[in-house]
mmCIF file of C-alpha atoms in Angstrom:
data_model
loop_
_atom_site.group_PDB
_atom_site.id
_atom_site.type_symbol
_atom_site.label_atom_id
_atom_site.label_comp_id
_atom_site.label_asym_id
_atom_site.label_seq_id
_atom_site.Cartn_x
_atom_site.Cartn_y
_atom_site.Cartn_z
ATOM 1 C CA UNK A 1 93.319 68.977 87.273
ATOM 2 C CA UNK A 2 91.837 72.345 86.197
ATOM 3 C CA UNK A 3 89.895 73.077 89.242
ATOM 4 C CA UNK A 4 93.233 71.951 91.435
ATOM 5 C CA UNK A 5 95.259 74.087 90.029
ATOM 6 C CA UNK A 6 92.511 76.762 91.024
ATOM 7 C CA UNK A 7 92.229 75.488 94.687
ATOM 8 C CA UNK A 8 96.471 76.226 94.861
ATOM 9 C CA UNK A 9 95.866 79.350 93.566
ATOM 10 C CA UNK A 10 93.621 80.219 96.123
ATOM 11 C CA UNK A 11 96.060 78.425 99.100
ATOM 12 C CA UNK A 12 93.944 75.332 99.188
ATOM 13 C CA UNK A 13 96.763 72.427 98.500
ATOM 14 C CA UNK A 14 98.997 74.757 97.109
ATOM 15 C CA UNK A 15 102.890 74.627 98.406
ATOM 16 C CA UNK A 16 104.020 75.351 101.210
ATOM 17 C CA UNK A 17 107.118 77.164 102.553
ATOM 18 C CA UNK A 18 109.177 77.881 105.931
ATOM 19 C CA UNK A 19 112.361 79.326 107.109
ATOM 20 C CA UNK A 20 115.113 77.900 108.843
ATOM 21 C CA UNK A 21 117.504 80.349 110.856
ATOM 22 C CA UNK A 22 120.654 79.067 111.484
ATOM 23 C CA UNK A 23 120.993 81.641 114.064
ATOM 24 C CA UNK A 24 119.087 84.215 115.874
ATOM 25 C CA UNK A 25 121.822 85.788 116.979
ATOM 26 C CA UNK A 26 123.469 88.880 114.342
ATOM 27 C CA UNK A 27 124.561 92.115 114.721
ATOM 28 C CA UNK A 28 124.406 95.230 112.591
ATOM 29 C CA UNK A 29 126.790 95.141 109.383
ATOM 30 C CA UNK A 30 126.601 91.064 109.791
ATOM 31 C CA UNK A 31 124.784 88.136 108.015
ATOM 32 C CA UNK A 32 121.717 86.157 108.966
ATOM 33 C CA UNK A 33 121.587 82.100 107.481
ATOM 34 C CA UNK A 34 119.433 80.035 107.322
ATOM 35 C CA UNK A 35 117.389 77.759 105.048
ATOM 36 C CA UNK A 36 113.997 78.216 103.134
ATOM 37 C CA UNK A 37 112.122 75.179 103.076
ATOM 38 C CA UNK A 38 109.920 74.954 99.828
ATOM 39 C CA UNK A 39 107.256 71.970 99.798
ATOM 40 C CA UNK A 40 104.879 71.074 96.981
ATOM 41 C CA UNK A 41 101.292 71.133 96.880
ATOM 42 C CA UNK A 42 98.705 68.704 95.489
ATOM 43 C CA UNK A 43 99.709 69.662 91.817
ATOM 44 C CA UNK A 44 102.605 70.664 90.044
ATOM 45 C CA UNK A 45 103.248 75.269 90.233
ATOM 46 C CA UNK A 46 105.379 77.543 88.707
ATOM 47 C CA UNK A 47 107.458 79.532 91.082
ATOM 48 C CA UNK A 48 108.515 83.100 89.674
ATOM 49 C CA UNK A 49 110.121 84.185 92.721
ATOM 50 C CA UNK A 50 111.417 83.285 96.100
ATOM 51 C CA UNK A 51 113.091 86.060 98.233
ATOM 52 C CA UNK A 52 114.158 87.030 101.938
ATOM 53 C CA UNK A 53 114.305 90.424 103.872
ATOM 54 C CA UNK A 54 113.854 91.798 107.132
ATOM 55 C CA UNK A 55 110.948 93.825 108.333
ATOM 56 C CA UNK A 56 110.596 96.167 111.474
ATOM 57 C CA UNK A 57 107.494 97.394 113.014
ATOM 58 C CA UNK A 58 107.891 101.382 113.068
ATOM 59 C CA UNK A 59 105.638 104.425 114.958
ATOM 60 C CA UNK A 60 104.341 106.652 112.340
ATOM 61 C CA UNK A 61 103.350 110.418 112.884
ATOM 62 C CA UNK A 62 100.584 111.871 111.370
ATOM 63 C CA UNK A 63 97.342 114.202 111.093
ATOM 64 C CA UNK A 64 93.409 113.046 111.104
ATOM 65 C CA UNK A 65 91.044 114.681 108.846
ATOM 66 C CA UNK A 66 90.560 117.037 111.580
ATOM 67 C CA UNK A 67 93.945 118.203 112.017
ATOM 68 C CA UNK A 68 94.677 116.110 114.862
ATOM 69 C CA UNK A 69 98.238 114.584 115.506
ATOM 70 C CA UNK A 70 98.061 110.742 115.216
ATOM 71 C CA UNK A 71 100.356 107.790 115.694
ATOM 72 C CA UNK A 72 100.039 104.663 114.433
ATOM 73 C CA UNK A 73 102.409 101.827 113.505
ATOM 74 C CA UNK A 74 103.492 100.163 110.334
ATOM 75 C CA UNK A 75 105.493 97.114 109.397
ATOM 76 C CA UNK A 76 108.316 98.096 107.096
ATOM 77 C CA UNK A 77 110.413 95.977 105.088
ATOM 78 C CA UNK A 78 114.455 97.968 104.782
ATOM 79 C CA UNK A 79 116.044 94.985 103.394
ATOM 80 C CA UNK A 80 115.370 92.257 100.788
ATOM 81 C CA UNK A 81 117.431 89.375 98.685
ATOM 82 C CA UNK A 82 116.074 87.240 95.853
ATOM 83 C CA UNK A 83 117.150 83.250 96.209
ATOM 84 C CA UNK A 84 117.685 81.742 92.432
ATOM 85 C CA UNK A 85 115.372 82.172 89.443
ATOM 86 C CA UNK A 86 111.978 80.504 88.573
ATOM 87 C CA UNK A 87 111.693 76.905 88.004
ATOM 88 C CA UNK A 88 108.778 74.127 88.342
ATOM 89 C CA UNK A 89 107.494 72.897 91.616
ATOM 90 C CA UNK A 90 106.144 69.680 91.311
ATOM 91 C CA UNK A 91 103.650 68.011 93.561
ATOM 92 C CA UNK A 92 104.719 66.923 96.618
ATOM 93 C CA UNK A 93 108.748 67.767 96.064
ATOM 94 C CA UNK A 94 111.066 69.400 98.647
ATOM 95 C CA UNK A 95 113.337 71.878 97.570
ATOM 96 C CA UNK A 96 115.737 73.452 100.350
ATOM 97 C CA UNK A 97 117.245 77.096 99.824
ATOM 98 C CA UNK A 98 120.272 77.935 101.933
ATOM 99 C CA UNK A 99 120.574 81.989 102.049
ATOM 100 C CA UNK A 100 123.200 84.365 103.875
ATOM 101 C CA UNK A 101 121.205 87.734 104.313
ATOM 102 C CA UNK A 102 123.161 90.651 104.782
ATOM 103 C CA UNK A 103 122.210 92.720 107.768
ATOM 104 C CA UNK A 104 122.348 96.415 107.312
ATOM 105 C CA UNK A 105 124.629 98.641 109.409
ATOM 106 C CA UNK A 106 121.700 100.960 110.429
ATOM 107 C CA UNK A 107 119.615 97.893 111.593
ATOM 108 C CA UNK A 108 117.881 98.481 115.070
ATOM 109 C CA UNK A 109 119.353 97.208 118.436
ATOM 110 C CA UNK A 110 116.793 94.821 120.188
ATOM 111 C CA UNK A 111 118.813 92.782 122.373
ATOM 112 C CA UNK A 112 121.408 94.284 125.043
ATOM 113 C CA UNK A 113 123.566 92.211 127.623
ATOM 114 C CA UNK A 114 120.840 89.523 126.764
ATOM 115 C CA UNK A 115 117.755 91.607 127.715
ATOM 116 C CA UNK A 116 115.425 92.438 124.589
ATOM 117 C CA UNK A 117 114.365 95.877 124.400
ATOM 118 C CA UNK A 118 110.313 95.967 124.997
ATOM 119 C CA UNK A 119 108.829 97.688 122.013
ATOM 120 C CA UNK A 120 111.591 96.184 119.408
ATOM 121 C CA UNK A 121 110.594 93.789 116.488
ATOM 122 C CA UNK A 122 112.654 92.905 113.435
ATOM 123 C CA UNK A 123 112.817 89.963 111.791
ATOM 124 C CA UNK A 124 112.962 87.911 108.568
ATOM 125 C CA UNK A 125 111.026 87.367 105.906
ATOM 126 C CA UNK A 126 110.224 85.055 103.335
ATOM 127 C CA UNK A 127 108.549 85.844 100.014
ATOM 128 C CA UNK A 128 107.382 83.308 97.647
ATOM 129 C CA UNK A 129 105.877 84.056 93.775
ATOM 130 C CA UNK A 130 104.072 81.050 92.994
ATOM 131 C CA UNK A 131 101.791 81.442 89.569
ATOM 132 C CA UNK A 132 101.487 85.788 89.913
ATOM 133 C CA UNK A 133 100.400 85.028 93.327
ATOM 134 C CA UNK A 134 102.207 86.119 97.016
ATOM 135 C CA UNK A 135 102.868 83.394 99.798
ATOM 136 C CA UNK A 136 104.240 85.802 102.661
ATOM 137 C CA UNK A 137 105.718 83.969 105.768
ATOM 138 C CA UNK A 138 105.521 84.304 108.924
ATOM 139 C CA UNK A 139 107.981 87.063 110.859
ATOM 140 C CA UNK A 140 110.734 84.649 112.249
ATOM 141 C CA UNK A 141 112.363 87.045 114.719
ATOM 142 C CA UNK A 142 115.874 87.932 115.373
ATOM 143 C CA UNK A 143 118.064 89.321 118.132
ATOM 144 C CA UNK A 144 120.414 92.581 117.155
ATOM 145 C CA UNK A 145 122.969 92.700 119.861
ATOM 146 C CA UNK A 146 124.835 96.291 119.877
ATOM 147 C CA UNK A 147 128.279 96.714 117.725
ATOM 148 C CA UNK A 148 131.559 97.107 120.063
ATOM 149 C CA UNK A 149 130.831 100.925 119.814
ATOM 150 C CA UNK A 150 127.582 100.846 120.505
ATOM 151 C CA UNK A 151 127.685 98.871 123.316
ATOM 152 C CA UNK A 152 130.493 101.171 124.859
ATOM 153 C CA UNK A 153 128.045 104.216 124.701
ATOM 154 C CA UNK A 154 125.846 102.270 126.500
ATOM 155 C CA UNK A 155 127.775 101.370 129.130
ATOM 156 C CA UNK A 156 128.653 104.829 129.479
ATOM 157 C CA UNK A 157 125.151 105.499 130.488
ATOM 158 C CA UNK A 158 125.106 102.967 132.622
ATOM 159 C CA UNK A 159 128.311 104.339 134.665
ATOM 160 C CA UNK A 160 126.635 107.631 134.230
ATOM 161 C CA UNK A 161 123.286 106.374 136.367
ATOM 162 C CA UNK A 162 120.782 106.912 133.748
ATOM 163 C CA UNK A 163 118.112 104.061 133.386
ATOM 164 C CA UNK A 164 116.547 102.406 130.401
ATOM 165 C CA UNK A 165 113.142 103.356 129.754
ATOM 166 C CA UNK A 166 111.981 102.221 126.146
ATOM 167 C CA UNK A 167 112.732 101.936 122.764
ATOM 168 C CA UNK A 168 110.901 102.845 119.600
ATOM 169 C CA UNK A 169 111.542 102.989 115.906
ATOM 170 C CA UNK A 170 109.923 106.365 114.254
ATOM 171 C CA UNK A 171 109.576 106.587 110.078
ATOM 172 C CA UNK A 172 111.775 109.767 108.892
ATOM 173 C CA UNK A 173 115.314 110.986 108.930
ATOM 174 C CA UNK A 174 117.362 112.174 111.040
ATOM 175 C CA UNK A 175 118.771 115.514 108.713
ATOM 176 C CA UNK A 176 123.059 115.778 108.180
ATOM 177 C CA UNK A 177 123.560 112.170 109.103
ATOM 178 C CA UNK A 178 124.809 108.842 107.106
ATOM 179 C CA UNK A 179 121.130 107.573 107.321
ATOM 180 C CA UNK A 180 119.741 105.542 104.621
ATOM 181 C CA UNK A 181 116.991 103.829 106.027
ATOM 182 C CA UNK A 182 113.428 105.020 105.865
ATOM 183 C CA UNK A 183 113.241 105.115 110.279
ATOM 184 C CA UNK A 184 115.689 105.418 112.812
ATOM 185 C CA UNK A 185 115.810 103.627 116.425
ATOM 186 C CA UNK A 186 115.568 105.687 119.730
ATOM 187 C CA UNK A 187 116.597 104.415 123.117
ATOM 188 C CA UNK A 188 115.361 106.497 126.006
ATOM 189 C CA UNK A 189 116.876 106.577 128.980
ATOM 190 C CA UNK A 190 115.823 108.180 132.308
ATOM 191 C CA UNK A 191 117.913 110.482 133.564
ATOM 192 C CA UNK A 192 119.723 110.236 137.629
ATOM 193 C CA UNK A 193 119.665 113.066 140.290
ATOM 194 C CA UNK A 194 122.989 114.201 139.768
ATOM 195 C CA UNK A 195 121.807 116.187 136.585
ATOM 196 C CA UNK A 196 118.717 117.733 137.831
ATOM 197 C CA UNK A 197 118.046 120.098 134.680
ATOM 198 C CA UNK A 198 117.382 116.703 132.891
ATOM 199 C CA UNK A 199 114.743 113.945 132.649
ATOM 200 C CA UNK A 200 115.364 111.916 130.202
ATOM 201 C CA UNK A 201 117.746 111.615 127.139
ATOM 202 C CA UNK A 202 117.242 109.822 123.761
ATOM 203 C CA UNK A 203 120.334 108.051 121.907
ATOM 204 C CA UNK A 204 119.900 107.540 118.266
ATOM 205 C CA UNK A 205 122.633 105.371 116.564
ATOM 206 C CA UNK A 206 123.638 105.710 112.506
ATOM 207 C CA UNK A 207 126.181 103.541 111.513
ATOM 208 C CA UNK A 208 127.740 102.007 108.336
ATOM 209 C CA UNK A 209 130.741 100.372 107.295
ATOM 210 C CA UNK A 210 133.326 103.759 107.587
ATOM 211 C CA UNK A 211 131.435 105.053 111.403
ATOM 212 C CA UNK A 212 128.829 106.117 113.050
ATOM 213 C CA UNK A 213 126.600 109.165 113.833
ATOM 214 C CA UNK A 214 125.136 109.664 117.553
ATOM 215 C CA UNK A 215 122.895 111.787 117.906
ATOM 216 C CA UNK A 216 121.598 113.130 121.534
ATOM 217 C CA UNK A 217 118.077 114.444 122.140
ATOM 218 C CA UNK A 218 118.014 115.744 125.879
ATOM 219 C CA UNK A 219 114.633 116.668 127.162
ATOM 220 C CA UNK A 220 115.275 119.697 129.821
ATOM 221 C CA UNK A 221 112.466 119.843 132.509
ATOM 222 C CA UNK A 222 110.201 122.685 132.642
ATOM 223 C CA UNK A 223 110.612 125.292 135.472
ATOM 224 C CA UNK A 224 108.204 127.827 137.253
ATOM 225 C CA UNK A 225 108.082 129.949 134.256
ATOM 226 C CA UNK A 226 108.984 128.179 131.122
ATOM 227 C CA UNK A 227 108.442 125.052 129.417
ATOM 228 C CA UNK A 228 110.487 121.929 129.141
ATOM 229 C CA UNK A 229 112.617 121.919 125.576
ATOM 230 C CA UNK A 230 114.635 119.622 124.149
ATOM 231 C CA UNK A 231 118.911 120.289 123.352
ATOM 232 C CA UNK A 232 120.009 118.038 120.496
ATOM 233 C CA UNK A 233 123.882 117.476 120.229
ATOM 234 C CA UNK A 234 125.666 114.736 117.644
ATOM 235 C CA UNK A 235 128.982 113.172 117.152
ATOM 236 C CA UNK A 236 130.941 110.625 115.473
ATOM 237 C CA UNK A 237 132.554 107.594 116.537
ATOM 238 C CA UNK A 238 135.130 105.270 115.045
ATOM 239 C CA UNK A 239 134.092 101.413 114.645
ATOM 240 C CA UNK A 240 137.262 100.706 115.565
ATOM 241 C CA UNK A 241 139.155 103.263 117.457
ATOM 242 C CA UNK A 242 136.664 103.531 120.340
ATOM 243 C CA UNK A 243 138.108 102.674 122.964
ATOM 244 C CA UNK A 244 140.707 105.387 122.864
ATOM 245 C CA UNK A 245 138.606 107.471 124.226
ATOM 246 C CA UNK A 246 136.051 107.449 127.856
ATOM 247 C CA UNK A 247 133.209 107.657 127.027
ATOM 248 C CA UNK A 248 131.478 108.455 130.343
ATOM 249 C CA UNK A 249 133.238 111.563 131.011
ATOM 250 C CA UNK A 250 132.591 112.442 127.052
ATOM 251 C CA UNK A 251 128.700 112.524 127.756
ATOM 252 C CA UNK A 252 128.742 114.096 131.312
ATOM 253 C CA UNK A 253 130.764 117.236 130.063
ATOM 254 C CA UNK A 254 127.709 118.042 127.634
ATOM 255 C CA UNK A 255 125.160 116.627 129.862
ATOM 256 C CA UNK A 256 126.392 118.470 132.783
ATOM 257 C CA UNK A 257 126.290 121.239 130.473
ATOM 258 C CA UNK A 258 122.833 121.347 130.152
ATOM 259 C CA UNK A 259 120.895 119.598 132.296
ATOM 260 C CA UNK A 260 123.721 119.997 135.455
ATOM 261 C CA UNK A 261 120.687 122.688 137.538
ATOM 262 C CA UNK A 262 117.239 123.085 137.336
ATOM 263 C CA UNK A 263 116.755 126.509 135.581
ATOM 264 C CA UNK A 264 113.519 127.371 137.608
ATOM 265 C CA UNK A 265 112.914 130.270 135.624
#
């Protein structure tokens, strides 16, 4: 029995465990269920722990020994519930954990008008202590479909011309917004002929449950003389009171304002 119990400490006939999502589906500020499915092994363990969270994978910017700039990316966890206390898992029993995980407000779009946004992947989680020892599961994906408000900025976009490019999620904050989280999402678009000072712009979304930050980077194209640069402007919206306001001619007054001409000089 001894040298069992050391095989399931080393995952050989230990337990086994897998999550259940009730729906991919969610949105930021909602709730993800679903159902951990717990399984024992060949003899009986002690679980310590059992948990859920969601994880993103997130560009990080750095320097090399040398100096260099480099870029890599890392899988960061923003979010995590425990299920229940310890208790005894004995060989060969089933144990099923229904969960409701919140989802934060500041969670990263990945899925608009049913399209997932290439680059984006968040999902949940599943954490099980059994005897001091981890059993991580696998990332079981989910699909973060834009708030009301969100969505009406980007259909303002849309109206506007601009086309989406990518999407990315970079570690740091954003300074003088509501942010919390350790990264922040950025959708570039490209941007259409009829602001020719422009070519691309960069929407970052911060939201929680009282409104939202958006925050504008617009990259200005280089001319004859100078460099390209990069205008930042922010605002906040209302969660609910939105659609009081049109939102395409919002953007193209400070778009127009500066990216409207090529400065060739």
């Amino acid at each position: 029995m001894g040298f069992k119990r050391l095989l399931a400490s080393l995952g050989a006939g230990g337990a086994s465990v897998e999550t259940v999502l009730a729906q991919q589906d969610v949105v930021p500020g909602g709730v993800v269920h679903g159902e951990v499915r717990i399984e024992g092994g060949s003899v009986e363990q002690r679980v310590e722990g059992l948990s859920v969270g969601l994880r993103a994978r997130v560009e990080v910017e750095g320097e090399d020994s040398q100096g260099n700039d480099t870029e890599y990316h890392q899988n960061v966890e923003f979010h995590r519930q425990q299920l229940g206390g310890a208790f005894d898992l004995g060989p060969g029993a089933n144990y099923r954990v229904p969960f409701a995980l919140e989802v934060p407000w500041e969670t990263p779009v990945t899925t608009v008008l049913g399209h997932h946004l290439k680059g984006m992947d968040v999902g949940v989680t599943t954490e099980l202590r059994i005897d001091r020892a981890l059993d991580a599961g696998d990332l079981d994906p989910v699909s973060v479909h834009p708030l009301p408000a969100q969505g009406a900025l980007l259909d303002a976009f849309g109206q506007l011309g601009f086309s989406f490019h990518s999407a990315d999620l970079e570690k740091g904050v954003i300074r003088h917004t509501r942010q919390r989280l350790p990264f922040y999402q950025e959708i570039e678009f490209r941007a259409p002929g009829r602001y020719p000072g422009l070519s691309q712009v960069e929407l970052t979304f911060v939201a929680d449950g009282h409104g939202m930050d958006v925050v504008l980077e617009m990259d200005k194209k280089p001319g004859l003389f100078s460099e390209g640069s990069d205008t930042y402007r922010s605002f906040t919206m209302d969660l609910h009171a939105y659609g009081d306001t049109d939102w395409a001619e919002y953007l193209h007054q400070w778009l127009t304002e500066v990216g409207g001409r090529r400065n060739w000089f």
